mmCIF file of C-alpha atoms in Angstrom:
data_model
loop_
_atom_site.group_PDB
_atom_site.id
_atom_site.type_symbol
_atom_site.label_atom_id
_atom_site.label_comp_id
_atom_site.label_asym_id
_atom_site.label_seq_id
_atom_site.Cartn_x
_atom_site.Cartn_y
_atom_site.Cartn_z
ATOM 1 C CA ASP O 16 -31.626 0.630 4.059
ATOM 2 C CA ALA O 17 -31.185 0.036 0.346
ATOM 3 C CA ALA O 18 -27.757 1.699 0.391
ATOM 4 C CA ILE O 19 -26.711 -0.517 3.312
ATOM 5 C CA ALA O 20 -27.886 -3.586 1.389
ATOM 6 C CA GLY O 21 -25.839 -2.409 -1.595
ATOM 7 C CA ALA O 22 -22.768 -1.924 0.609
ATOM 8 C CA ASN O 23 -23.194 -5.465 1.920
ATOM 9 C CA ILE O 24 -23.289 -6.771 -1.655
ATOM 10 C CA VAL O 25 -20.091 -4.839 -2.459
ATOM 11 C CA MET O 26 -18.292 -6.258 0.585
ATOM 12 C CA ASP O 27 -19.502 -9.781 -0.209
ATOM 13 C CA GLU O 28 -17.884 -9.405 -3.634
ATOM 14 C CA HIS O 29 -14.724 -8.121 -1.934
ATOM 15 C CA VAL O 30 -14.589 -11.247 0.256
ATOM 16 C CA VAL O 31 -15.020 -13.518 -2.786
ATOM 17 C CA GLY O 32 -12.296 -11.650 -4.692
ATOM 18 C CA ALA O 33 -9.876 -11.698 -1.747
ATOM 19 C CA LYS O 34 -10.381 -15.435 -1.277
ATOM 20 C CA ARG O 35 -9.744 -15.970 -4.992
ATOM 21 C CA LEU O 36 -6.483 -13.976 -4.871
ATOM 22 C CA CYS O 37 -5.257 -15.321 -1.506
ATOM 23 C CA PRO O 38 -2.064 -17.390 -1.828
ATOM 24 C CA VAL O 39 -2.234 -20.944 -0.479
ATOM 25 C CA GLY O 40 0.925 -22.374 1.035
ATOM 26 C CA THR O 41 2.181 -25.939 0.962
ATOM 27 C CA ILE O 42 3.465 -26.345 4.547
ATOM 28 C CA THR O 43 1.484 -28.654 6.814
ATOM 29 C CA ARG O 44 2.312 -28.936 10.514
ATOM 30 C CA ILE O 45 -0.347 -30.597 12.635
ATOM 31 C CA GLY O 46 -0.531 -31.086 16.379
ATOM 32 C CA ARG O 47 2.098 -28.653 17.567
ATOM 33 C CA GLY O 48 -0.223 -25.997 19.036
ATOM 34 C CA PHE O 49 1.317 -23.122 20.948
ATOM 35 C CA LYS O 50 5.015 -23.368 21.640
ATOM 36 C CA LEU O 51 6.982 -21.226 24.065
ATOM 37 C CA ARG O 52 10.293 -20.061 22.743
ATOM 38 C CA ASP O 53 13.018 -17.857 24.137
ATOM 39 C CA VAL O 54 13.660 -14.720 22.080
ATOM 40 C CA LEU O 55 16.940 -12.873 22.516
ATOM 41 C CA PHE O 56 18.046 -9.956 20.329
ATOM 42 C CA THR O 57 19.528 -6.443 20.326
ATOM 43 C CA PRO O 58 17.301 -3.779 18.705
ATOM 44 C CA LYS O 59 18.881 -1.251 16.334
ATOM 45 C CA LYS O 60 16.114 1.338 16.876
ATOM 46 C CA GLY O 61 13.793 2.515 19.634
ATOM 47 C CA ARG O 62 14.203 3.128 23.329
ATOM 48 C CA SER O 63 15.981 -0.217 23.913
ATOM 49 C CA LYS O 64 18.523 0.480 21.157
ATOM 50 C CA GLY O 65 21.783 -1.339 21.842
ATOM 51 C CA LYS O 66 20.439 -3.207 24.899
ATOM 52 C CA VAL O 67 19.866 -6.947 24.933
ATOM 53 C CA VAL O 68 16.142 -7.787 24.963
ATOM 54 C CA ASN O 69 15.023 -11.200 26.184
ATOM 55 C CA PHE O 70 11.460 -12.518 26.499
ATOM 56 C CA ILE O 71 9.396 -15.670 26.141
ATOM 57 C CA ALA O 72 7.174 -15.718 23.030
ATOM 58 C CA ASN O 73 4.064 -17.839 22.718
ATOM 59 C CA ALA O 74 3.840 -18.672 18.999
ATOM 60 C CA TRP O 75 1.245 -20.794 17.205
ATOM 61 C CA GLN O 76 3.026 -23.587 15.353
ATOM 62 C CA ASP O 77 0.251 -25.442 13.477
ATOM 63 C CA ARG O 78 0.058 -24.812 9.721
ATOM 64 C CA GLN O 79 -2.539 -25.993 7.230
ATOM 65 C CA PRO O 80 -2.701 -24.965 3.563
ATOM 66 C CA GLY O 81 -5.682 -22.680 2.982
ATOM 67 C CA SER O 82 -6.014 -21.561 6.612
ATOM 68 C CA LEU O 83 -5.408 -17.902 5.707
ATOM 69 C CA ARG O 84 -8.060 -18.055 2.995
ATOM 70 C CA ALA O 85 -10.538 -19.530 5.487
ATOM 71 C CA THR O 86 -10.145 -16.518 7.822
ATOM 72 C CA ILE O 87 -11.209 -13.881 5.264
ATOM 73 C CA ARG O 88 -14.601 -12.648 6.420
ATOM 74 C CA LYS O 89 -17.071 -9.751 6.363
ATOM 75 C CA VAL O 90 -17.983 -8.231 9.733
ATOM 76 C CA THR O 91 -21.002 -5.983 10.319
ATOM 77 C CA ARG O 92 -21.582 -4.377 13.684
ATOM 78 C CA HIS O 93 -25.152 -4.804 14.867
ATOM 79 C CA ASP O 94 -25.257 -1.436 16.636
ATOM 80 C CA ARG O 95 -23.873 0.311 13.521
ATOM 81 C CA PRO O 96 -25.112 -1.451 10.352
ATOM 82 C CA THR O 97 -23.336 1.078 8.114
ATOM 83 C CA ASN O 98 -19.989 -0.128 9.471
ATOM 84 C CA VAL O 99 -19.134 -3.071 7.182
ATOM 85 C CA ARG O 100 -15.554 -4.354 7.176
ATOM 86 C CA VAL O 101 -13.560 -7.221 5.688
ATOM 87 C CA TYR O 102 -10.856 -8.876 7.786
ATOM 88 C CA ALA O 103 -8.216 -11.549 7.183
ATOM 89 C CA GLY O 104 -6.468 -13.548 9.887
ATOM 90 C CA ASN O 105 -7.051 -14.129 13.588
ATOM 91 C CA GLN O 106 -4.974 -14.929 16.667
ATOM 92 C CA LYS O 107 -3.753 -18.234 15.253
ATOM 93 C CA ILE O 108 -3.382 -17.008 11.658
ATOM 94 C CA TYR O 109 -1.408 -13.910 12.607
ATOM 95 C CA TYR O 110 0.568 -13.710 9.354
ATOM 96 C CA ALA O 111 -2.158 -12.170 7.140
ATOM 97 C CA ARG O 112 -0.511 -8.755 7.459
ATOM 98 C CA PHE O 113 2.907 -10.160 6.526
ATOM 99 C CA THR O 114 1.445 -11.927 3.489
ATOM 100 C CA GLU O 115 -0.306 -8.758 2.300
ATOM 101 C CA TYR O 116 2.520 -6.242 2.828
ATOM 102 C CA GLY O 117 5.686 -8.391 3.016
ATOM 103 C CA THR O 118 8.433 -8.165 5.610
ATOM 104 C CA ALA O 119 11.402 -5.869 5.970
ATOM 105 C CA SER O 120 14.995 -6.969 5.710
ATOM 106 C CA THR O 121 16.417 -7.847 9.125
ATOM 107 C CA GLY O 122 19.807 -8.768 10.462
ATOM 108 C CA TRP O 123 18.930 -12.446 9.966
ATOM 109 C CA GLY O 124 18.244 -12.325 6.265
ATOM 110 C CA LYS O 125 16.315 -10.814 3.394
ATOM 111 C CA GLY O 126 12.769 -9.608 3.707
ATOM 112 C CA VAL O 127 9.926 -11.383 1.981
ATOM 113 C CA PRO O 128 7.972 -9.470 -0.684
ATOM 114 C CA GLY O 129 4.244 -9.132 -0.152
ATOM 115 C CA GLN O 130 1.605 -11.094 -2.052
ATOM 116 C CA SER O 131 -1.309 -8.670 -2.009
ATOM 117 C CA PHE O 132 -4.753 -10.233 -2.000
ATOM 118 C CA MET O 133 -6.942 -7.777 -0.035
ATOM 119 C CA ARG O 134 -5.973 -4.518 -1.764
ATOM 120 C CA PRO O 135 -6.372 -5.671 -5.399
ATOM 121 C CA SER O 136 -9.732 -7.203 -4.537
ATOM 122 C CA PHE O 137 -10.931 -3.976 -2.927
ATOM 123 C CA GLN O 138 -9.674 -1.855 -5.841
ATOM 124 C CA ALA O 139 -11.614 -4.047 -8.297
ATOM 125 C CA VAL O 140 -14.825 -3.802 -6.271
ATOM 126 C CA LYS O 141 -14.374 -0.088 -5.567
ATOM 127 C CA ARG O 142 -14.813 0.720 -9.253
ATOM 128 C CA LYS O 143 -18.215 -1.024 -9.304
ATOM 129 C CA ALA O 144 -19.376 0.024 -5.824
ATOM 130 C CA LYS O 145 -21.256 3.163 -6.854
ATOM 131 C CA ASP O 146 -23.176 1.325 -9.592
ATOM 132 C CA ILE O 147 -24.091 -1.576 -7.278
ATOM 133 C CA ILE O 148 -25.309 0.699 -4.473
ATOM 134 C CA GLU O 149 -27.325 2.878 -6.866
ATOM 135 C CA ALA O 150 -28.890 -0.205 -8.511
ATOM 136 C CA GLU O 151 -29.858 -1.573 -5.105
ATOM 137 C CA ALA O 152 -31.354 1.783 -4.076
ATOM 138 C CA LYS O 153 -33.587 1.838 -7.185
#
């Protein structure tokens, strides 16, 4: 139980560090909600390579500065208390992965470089994790 409490302390520090490092945008779009849009493109790879693909996408359009930072959270499963995880993003804030890792170059333009906020935070806490867990166990 003491080791689990120590792990929770480590992950709480990870959440604080990730929120500190998380970039905050300047775009504000309020009241647009979900918007259906028609997507039409020709993939260069995969089983549909060279064929025209067309579908309707349901994309969230609202933007508020700091919304990505607000979604960073620690999750502990009640049936498995040793399983402690830190997540960023949700269904509406789907771009956490793109912010962390960046995007690839596409036919429409250059890719966007990543602005890591989860990995540096975890690396900083990982160095202290053993000491924190051992101190909590004593």
